[in-house]
Tab-separated table of C-alpha atoms and ligand atoms in Angstrom:
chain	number	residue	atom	x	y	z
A	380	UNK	CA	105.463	122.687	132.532
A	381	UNK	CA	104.264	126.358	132.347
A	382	UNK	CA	101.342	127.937	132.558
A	383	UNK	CA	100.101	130.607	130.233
A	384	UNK	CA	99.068	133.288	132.588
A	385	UNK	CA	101.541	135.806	131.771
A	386	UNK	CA	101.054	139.214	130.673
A	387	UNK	CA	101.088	137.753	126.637
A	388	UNK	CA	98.339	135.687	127.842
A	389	UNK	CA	95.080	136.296	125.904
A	390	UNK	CA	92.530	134.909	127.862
A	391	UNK	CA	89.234	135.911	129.086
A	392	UNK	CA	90.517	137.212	133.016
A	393	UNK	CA	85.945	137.743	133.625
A	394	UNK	CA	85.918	134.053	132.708
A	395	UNK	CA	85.987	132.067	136.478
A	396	UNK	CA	87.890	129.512	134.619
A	397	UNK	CA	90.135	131.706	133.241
A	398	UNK	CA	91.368	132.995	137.143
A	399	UNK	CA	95.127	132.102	138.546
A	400	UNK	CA	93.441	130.699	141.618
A	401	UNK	CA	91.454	128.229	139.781
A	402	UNK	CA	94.544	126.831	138.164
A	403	UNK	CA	96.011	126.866	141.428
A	404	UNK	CA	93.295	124.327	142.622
A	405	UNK	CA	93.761	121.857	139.841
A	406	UNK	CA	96.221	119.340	140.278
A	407	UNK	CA	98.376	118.731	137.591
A	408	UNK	CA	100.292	115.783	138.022
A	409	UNK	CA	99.189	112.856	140.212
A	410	UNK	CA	101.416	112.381	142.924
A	411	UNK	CA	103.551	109.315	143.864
A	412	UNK	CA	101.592	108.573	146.746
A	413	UNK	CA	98.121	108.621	144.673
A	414	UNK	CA	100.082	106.483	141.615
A	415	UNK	CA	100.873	104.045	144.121
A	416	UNK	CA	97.099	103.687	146.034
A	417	UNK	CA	95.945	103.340	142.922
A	418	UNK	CA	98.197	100.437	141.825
A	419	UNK	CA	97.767	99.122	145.380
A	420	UNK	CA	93.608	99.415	144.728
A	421	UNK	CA	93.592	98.234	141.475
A	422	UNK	CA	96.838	96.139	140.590
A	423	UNK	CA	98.839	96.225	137.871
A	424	UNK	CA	99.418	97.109	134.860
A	425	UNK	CA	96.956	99.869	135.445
A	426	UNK	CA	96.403	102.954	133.143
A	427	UNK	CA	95.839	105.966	135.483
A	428	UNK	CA	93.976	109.724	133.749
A	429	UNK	CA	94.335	112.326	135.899
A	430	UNK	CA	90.602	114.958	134.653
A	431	UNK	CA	92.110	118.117	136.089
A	432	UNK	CA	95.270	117.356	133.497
A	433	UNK	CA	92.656	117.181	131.065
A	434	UNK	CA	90.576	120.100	131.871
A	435	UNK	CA	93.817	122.363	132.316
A	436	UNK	CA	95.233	121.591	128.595
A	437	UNK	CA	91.490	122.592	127.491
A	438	UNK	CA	91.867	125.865	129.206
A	439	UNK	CA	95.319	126.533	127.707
A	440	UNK	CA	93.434	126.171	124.341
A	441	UNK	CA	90.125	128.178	124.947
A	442	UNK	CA	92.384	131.228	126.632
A	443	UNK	CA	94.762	130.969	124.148
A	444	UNK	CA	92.179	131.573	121.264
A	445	UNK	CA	90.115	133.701	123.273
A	446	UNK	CA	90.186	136.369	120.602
A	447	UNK	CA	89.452	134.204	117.661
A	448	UNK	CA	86.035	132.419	116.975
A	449	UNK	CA	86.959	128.981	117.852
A	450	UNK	CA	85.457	125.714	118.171
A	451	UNK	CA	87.613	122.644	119.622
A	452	UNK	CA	86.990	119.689	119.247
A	453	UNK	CA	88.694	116.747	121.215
A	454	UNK	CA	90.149	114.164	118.918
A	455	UNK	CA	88.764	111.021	120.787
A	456	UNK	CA	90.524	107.891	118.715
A	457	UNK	CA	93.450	109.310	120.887
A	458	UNK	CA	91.830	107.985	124.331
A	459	UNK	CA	87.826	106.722	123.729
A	460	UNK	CA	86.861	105.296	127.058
A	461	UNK	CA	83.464	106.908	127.759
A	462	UNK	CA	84.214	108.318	131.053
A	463	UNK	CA	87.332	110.520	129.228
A	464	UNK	CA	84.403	111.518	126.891
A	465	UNK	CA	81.989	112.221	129.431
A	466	UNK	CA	84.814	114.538	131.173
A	467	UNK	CA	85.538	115.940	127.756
A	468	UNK	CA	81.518	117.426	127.216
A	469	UNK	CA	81.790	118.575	130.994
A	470	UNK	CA	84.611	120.588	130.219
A	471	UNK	CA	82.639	122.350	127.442
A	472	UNK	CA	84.957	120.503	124.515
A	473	UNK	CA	83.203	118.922	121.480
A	474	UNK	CA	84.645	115.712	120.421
A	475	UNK	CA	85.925	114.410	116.370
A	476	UNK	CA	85.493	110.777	115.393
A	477	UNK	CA	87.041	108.924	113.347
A	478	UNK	CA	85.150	105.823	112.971
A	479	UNK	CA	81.148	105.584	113.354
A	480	UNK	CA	81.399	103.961	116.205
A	481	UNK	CA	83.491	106.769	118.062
A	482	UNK	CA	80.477	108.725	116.615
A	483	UNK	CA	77.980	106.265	118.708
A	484	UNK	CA	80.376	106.691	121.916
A	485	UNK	CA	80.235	110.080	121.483
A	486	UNK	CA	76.567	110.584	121.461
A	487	UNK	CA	76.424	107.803	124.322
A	488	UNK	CA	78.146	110.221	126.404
A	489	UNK	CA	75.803	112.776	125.842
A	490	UNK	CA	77.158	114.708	123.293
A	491	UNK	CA	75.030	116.433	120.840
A	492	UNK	CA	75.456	115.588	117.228
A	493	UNK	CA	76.045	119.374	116.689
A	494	UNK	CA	78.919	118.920	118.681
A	495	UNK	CA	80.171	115.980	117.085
A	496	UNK	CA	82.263	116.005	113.919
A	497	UNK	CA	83.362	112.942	112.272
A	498	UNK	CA	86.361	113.149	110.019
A	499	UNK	CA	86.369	109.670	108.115
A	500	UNK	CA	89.007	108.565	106.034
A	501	UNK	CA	88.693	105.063	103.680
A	502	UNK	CA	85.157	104.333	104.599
A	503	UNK	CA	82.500	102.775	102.702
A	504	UNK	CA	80.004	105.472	101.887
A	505	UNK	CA	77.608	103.122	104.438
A	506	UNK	CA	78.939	105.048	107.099
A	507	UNK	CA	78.430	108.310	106.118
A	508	UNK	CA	74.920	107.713	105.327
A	509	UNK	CA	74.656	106.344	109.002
A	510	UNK	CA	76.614	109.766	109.943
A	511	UNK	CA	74.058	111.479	108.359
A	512	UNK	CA	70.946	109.770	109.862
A	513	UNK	CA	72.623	110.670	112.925
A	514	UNK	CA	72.706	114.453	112.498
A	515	UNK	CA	77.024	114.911	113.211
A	516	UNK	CA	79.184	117.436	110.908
A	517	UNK	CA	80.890	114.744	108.684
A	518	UNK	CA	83.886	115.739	106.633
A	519	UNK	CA	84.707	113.544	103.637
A	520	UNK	CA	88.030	112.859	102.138
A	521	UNK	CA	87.702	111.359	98.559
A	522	UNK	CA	86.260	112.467	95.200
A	523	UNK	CA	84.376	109.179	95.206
A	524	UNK	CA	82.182	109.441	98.484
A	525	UNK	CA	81.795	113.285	97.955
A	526	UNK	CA	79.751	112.387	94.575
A	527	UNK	CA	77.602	109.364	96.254
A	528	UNK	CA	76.647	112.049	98.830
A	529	UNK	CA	75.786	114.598	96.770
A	530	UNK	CA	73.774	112.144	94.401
A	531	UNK	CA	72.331	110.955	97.658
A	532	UNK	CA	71.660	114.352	99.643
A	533	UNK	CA	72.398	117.213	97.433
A	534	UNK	CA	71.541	120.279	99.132
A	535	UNK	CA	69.963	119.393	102.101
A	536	UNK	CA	72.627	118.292	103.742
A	537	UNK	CA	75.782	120.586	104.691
A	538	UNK	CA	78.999	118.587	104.808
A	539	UNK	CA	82.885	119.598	105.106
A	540	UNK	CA	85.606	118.782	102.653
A	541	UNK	CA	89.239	117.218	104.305
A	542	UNK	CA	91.908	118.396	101.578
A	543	UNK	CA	94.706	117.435	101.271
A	544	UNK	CA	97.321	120.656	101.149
A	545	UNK	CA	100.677	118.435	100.143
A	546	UNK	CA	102.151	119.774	102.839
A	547	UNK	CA	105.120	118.077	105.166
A	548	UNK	CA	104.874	117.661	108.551
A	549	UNK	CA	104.820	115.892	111.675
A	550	UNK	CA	107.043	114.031	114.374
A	551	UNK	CA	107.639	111.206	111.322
A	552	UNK	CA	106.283	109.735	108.492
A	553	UNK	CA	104.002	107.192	110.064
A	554	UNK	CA	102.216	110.137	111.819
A	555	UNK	CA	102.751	112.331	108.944
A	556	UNK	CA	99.334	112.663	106.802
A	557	UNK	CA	99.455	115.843	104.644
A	558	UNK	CA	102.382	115.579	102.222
A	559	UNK	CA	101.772	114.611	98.682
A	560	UNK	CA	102.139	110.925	98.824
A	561	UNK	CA	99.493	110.377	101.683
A	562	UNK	CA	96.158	108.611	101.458
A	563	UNK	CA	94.228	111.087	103.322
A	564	UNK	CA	92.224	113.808	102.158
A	565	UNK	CA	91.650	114.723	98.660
A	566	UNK	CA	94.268	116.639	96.731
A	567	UNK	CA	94.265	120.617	97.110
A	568	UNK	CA	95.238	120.279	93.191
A	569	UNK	CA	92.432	118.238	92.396
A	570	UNK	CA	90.121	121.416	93.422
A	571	UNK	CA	88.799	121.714	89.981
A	572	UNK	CA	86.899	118.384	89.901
A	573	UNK	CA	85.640	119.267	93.396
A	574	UNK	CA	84.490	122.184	92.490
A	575	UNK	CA	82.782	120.373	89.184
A	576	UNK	CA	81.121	117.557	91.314
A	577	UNK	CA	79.852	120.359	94.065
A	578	UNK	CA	78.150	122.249	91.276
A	579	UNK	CA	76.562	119.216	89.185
A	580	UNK	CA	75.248	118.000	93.086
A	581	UNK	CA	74.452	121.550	94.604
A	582	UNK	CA	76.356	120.155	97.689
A	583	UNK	CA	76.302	122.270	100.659
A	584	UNK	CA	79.641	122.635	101.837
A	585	UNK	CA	79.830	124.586	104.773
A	586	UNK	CA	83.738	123.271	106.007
A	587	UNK	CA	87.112	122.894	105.135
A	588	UNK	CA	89.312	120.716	106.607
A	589	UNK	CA	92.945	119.913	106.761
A	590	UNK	CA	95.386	117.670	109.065
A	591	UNK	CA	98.993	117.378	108.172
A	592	UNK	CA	100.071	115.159	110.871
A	593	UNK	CA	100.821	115.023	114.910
A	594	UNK	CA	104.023	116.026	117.285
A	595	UNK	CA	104.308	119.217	114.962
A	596	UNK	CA	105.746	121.916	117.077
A	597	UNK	CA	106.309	124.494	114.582
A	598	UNK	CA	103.505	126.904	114.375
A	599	UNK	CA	103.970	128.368	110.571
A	600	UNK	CA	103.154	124.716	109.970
A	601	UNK	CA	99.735	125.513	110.307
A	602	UNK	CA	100.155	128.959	109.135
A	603	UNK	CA	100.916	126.952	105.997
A	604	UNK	CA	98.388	125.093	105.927
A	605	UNK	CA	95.534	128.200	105.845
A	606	UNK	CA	98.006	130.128	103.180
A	607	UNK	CA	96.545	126.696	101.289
A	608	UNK	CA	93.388	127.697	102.607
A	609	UNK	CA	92.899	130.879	101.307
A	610	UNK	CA	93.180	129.888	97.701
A	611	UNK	CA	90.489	127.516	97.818
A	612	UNK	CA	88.259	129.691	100.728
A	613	UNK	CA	86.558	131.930	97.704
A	614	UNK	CA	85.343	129.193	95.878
A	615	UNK	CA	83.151	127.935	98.515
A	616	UNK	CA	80.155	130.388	99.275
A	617	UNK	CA	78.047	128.782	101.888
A	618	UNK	CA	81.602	128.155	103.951
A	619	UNK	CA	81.301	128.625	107.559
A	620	UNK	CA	84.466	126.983	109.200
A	621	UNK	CA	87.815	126.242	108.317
A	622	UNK	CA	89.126	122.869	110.415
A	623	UNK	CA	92.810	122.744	110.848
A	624	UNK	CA	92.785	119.483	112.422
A	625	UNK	CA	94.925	118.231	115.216
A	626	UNK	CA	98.831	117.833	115.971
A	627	UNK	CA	99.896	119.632	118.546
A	628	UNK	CA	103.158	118.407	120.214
A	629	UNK	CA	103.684	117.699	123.219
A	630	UNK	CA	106.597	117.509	125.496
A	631	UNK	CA	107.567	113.596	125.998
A	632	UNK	CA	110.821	114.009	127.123
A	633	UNK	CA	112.752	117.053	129.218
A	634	UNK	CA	113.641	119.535	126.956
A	635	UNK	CA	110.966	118.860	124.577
A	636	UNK	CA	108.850	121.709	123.957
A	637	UNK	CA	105.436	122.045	123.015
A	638	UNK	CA	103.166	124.116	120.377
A	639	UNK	CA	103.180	127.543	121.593
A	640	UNK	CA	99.525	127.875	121.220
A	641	UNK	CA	99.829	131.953	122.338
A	642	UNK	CA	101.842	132.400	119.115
A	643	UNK	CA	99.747	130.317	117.304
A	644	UNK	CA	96.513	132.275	118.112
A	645	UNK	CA	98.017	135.469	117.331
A	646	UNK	CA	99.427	133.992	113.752
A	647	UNK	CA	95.970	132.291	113.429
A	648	UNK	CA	94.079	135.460	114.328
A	649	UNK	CA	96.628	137.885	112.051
A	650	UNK	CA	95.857	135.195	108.970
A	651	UNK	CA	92.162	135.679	109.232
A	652	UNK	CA	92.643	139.342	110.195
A	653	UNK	CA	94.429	139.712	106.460
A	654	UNK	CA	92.276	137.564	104.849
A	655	UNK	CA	88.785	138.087	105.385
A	656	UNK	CA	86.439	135.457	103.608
A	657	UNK	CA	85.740	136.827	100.381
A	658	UNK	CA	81.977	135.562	100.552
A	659	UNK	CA	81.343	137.980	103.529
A	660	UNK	CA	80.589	135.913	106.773
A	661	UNK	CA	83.546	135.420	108.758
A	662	UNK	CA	84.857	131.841	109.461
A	663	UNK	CA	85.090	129.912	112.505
A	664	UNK	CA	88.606	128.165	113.190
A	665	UNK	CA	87.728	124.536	114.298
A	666	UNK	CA	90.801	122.558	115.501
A	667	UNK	CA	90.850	118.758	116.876
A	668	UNK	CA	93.244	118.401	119.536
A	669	UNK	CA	94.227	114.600	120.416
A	670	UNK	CA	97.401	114.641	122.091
A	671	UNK	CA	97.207	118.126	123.245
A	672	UNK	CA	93.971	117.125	125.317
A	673	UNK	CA	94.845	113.503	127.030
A	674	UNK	CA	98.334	112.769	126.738
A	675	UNK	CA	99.950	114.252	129.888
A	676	UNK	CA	97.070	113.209	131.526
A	677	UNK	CA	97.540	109.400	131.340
A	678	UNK	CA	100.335	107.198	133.482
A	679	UNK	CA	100.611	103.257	132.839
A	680	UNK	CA	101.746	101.761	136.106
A	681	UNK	CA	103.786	98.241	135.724
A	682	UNK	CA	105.745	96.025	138.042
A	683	UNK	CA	109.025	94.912	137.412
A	684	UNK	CA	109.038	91.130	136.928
A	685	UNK	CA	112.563	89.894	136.572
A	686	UNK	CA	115.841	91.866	136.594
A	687	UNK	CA	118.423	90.223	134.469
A	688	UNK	CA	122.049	91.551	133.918
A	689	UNK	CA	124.043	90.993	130.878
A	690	UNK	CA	127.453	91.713	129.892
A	691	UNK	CA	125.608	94.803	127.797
A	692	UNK	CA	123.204	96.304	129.778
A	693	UNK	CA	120.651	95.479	132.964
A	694	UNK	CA	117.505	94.557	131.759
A	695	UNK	CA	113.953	95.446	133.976
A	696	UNK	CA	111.485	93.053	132.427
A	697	UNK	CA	107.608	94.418	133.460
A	698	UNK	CA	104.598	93.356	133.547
A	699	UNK	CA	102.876	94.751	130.212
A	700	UNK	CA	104.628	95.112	126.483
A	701	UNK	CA	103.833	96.515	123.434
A	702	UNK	CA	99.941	94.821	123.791
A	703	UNK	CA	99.976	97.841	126.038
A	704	UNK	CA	101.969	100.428	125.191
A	705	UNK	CA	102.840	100.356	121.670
A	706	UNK	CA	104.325	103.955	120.517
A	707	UNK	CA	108.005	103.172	121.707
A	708	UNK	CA	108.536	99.831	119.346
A	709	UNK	CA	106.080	101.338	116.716
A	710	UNK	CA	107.166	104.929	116.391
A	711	UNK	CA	110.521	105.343	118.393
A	712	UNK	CA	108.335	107.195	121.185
A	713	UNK	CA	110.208	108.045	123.967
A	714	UNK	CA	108.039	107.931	127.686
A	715	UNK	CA	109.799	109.318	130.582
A	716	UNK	CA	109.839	106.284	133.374
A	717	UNK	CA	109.929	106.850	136.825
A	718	UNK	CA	110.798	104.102	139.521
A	719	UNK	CA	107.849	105.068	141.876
A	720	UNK	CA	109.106	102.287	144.447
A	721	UNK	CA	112.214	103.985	144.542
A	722	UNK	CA	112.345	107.456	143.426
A	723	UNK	CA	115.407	108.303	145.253
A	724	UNK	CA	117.901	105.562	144.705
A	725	UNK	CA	120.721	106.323	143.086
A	726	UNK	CA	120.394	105.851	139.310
A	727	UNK	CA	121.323	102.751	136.983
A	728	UNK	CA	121.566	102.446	133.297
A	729	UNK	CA	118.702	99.917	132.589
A	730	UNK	CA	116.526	98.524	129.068
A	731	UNK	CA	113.473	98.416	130.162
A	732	UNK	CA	111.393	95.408	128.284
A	733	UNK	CA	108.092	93.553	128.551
A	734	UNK	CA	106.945	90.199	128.774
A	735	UNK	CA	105.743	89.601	124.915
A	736	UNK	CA	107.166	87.140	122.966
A	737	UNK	CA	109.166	89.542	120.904
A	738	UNK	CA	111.503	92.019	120.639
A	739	UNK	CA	109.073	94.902	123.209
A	740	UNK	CA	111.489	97.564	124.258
A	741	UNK	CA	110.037	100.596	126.306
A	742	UNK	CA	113.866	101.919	126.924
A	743	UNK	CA	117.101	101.597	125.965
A	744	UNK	CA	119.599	101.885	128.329
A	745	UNK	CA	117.971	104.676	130.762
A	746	UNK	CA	119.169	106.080	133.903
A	747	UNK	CA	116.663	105.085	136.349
A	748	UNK	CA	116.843	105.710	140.429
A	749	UNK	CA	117.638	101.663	141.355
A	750	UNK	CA	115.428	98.964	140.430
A	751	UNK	CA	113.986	96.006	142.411
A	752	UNK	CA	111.994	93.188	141.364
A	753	UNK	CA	108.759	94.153	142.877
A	754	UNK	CA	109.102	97.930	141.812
A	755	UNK	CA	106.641	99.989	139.993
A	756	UNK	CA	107.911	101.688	136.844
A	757	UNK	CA	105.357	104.505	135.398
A	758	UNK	CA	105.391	105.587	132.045
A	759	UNK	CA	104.170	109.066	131.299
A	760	UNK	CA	102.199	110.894	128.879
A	761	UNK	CA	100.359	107.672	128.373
A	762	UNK	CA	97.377	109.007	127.743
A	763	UNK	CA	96.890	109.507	124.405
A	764	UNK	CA	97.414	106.294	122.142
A	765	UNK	CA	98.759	103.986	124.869
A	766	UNK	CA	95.192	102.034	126.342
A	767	UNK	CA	93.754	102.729	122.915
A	768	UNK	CA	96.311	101.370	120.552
A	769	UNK	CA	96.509	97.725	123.040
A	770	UNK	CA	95.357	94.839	122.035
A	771	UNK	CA	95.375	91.080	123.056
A	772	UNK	CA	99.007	90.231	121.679
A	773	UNK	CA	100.246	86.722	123.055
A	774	UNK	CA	96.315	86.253	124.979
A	775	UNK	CA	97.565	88.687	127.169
A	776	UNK	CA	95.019	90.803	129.365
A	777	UNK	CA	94.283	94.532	128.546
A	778	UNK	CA	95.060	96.346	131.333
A	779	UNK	CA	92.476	98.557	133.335
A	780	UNK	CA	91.757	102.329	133.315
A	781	UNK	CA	90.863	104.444	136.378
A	782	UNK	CA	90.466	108.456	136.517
A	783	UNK	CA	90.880	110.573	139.462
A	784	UNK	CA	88.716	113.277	139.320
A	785	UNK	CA	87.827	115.326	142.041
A	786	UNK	CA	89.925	113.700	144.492
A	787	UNK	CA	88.529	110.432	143.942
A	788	UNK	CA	89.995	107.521	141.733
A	789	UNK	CA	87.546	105.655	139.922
A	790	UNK	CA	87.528	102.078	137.820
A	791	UNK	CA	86.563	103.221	134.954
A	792	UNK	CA	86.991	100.142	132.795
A	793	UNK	CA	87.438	96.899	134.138
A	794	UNK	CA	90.854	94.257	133.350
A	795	UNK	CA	90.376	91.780	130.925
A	796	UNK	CA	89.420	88.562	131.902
A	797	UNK	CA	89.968	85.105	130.506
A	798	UNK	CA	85.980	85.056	129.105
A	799	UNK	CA	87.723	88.312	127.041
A	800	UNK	CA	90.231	86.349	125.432
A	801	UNK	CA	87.303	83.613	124.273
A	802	UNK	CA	84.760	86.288	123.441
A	803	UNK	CA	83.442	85.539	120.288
A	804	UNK	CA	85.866	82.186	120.041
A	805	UNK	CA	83.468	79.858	118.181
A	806	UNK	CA	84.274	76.632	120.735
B	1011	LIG	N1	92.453	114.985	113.391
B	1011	LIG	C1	92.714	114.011	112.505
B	1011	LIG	C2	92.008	114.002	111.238
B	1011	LIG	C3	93.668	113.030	112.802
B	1011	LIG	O1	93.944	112.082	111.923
B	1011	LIG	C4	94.331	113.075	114.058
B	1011	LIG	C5	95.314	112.052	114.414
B	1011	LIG	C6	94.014	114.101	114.956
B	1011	LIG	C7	93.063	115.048	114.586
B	1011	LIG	C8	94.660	114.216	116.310
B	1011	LIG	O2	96.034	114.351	116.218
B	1011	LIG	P1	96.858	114.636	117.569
B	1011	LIG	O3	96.403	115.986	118.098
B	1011	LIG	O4	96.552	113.564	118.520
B	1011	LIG	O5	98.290	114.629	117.160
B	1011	LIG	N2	99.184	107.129	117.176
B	1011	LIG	C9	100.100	108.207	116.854
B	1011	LIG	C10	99.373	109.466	116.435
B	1011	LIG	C11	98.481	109.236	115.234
B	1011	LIG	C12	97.560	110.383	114.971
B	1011	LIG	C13	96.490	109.994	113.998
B	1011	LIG	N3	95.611	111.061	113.683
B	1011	LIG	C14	101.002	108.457	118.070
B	1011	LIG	O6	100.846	107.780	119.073
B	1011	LIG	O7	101.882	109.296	117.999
């Protein structure tokens, strides 16, 4: 994948991060020979996060938007294990929640609540109240919690808004959250009542937020999305930052591209540039990256179990299933598999399935260099909603995570064991 370093590039060349040489350094992918010590170390199925993936995609970001006044924060219900979130703070990131316990991870890790934001969605107004005790940004996304808060805290406390701008977009309709039939935020044409509820509560509001979805490539998406924006901007006089959420593609398959974050910056930058905030201060531009951040970074390493041909195809049956890796049956995802036990062997049409008890197919009929039984198959870009979207399915262990980071690959979460699969069985 390239790298951003060209003479477009808008990053900060006095930054040390922002040098060639300390790209050079990083290493993007994890090799074969590292994939395979670490099933060797570990076993398998193994979920394997490469940091310097991680801290690379950051850069792209921060040089990107070097010119705007930006504030990123790192989508965690895409990948929450605590060491990711530790790496994530290191890096400089900040990190959005979605639940209140990603909130409590967060801080675990060190994060300060100023650096925490927690976008909820569907919540009982509990947790915002335990948000609040806790001193994170909170945005909230219905008329009804926005009045218990500002019955609650009024003034005193300044809180964001997530709209909802009825806008399409997004890889596909499950991951598609702006349009004008979805539950989340509250209606950009139900700004009047806002605006009625913000002045009978003297609510603070100091953000705006917005998320239309993920995989969205197309940059005048967003572009969109602050045109919304700007209507609603004047109306709000203590504003301070304008979120624009998460989505970012990224490539899953050859030929896939991703969001051209240069262009973005510059359309970003020319949209503020034409529209200064009415209310004087300018705005800060918060975005929250998931996908973007983690998923390139993440491999899921399985053995092939059984091979078993068919008059309509070969199938490799491995050692993990949608309890693992759920985005192919649940979204159509496409992962790129590699046969790491074989990478040069001439290739074979092959359906690559699990070993759940239902229909839990990774690939349909894929070229793949030869298989064995014994082989390790890797899916990529597993990063980002692959360990955090398993479960249990069939009692079936979660697998475990490691990270490599500075050379070294480290357990950072151990595999389920059969006291998991009892916890908190009454027996
Ligand atoms: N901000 C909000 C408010 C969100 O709801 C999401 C994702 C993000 C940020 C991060 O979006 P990202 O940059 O990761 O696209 N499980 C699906 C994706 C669901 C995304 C849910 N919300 C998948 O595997 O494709």
């Amino acid at each position: 994948m390239p790298f951003y370093f060209d003479t477009k590039s808008l990053y900060d060349r006095s930054h040390p991060c922002c040098y060639p040489s300390y790209f050079r350094k990083m290493s993007q992918q994890l090799s074969i020979a590292q994939l395979i010590a670490a099933a060797q170390e570990f076993g398998t199925p193994l979920y394997v996060y490469n940091a310097d993936n991680i801290t690379a995609q950051y850069q792209k970001l921060t040089s990107a938007f070097a010119q705007t006044d930006t504030k990123f924060f790192y989508a965690c219900k895409a990948l929450t294990n605590i060491n990711i979130l530790k790496h994530i703070k290191s890096i400089g990131c900040n990190v959005d929640c979605s639940s209140i316990n990603e909130v409590k991870l967060a801080l675990l890790a060190g994060f300060e609540p100023n650096n925490v934001l927690y976008t909820s969605n569907g919540i009982h107004f509990s947790e915002i109240e335990e948000a609040q005790s806790l001193g994170v940004h909170i945005n909230i996304d219905s008329l009804s919690n926005l009045e218990k808060f500002g019955k609650k805290f009024g003034h005193s406390y300044p809180v964001g808004i997530r709209l909802r701008p009825n806008i399409m977009a997004g890889g596909n309709i499950k991951i598609s959250t702006g349009h004008d039939k979805s539950k989340f935020g509250i209606p950009a044409d139900q700004l009047t009542t806002i605006l009625e509820l913000v002045a009978k509560h003297n609510l603070h509001i100091q953000n705006l937020h917005i998320h239309t979805g993920s995989d969205i490539k197309d940059v005048d998406v967003f572009v969109k999305g602050i045109e919304v924006l700007f209507d609603i901007i004047p109306h709000f006089k203590e504003l301070k930052s304008v979120d624009l959420g998460g989505g970012f593609k990224v490539p899953y398959k050859e030929g896939d591209g991703e969001t051209d974050m240069i262009l973005l910056a510059q359309k970003v930058k020319e949209a503020f540039d034409n529209h200064p905030n009415p209310n004087g201060n300018p705005l800060q531009v918060w975005f929250e990256p998931g996908k973007f951040m983690v998923s390139a970074s993440g491999y899921l390493i399985t053995e092939v179990n059984v091979l078993k041909e068919t008059a309509n195809t070969v199938f490799a049956g491995v050692n993990s299933g949608f309890n693992h890796l759920i985005r192919p049956m649940f979204y159509d995802a496409y992962h790129q598999i590699e046969n790491i036990s074989n990478p040069t062997g001439a290739a074979k049409h092959y359906t690559v399935t699990g070993n759940i008890c239902e229909t839990d197919t990774f690939a349909w009929d894929r070229n793949i260099p030869e298989i064995r039984e014994g082989d390790l198959l890797v899916f990529k870009n597993a990063g980002a909603y692959g360990f955090e979207m398993s479960s249990n399915f069939n009692s079936r262990y979660k697998p475990a995570e490691v990270l490599v980071k500075d050379g070294k690959a480290m357990l950072i979460r151990k595999r389920d064991t059969f006291d998991d699969i009892l916890r908190n069985q009454v027996l």
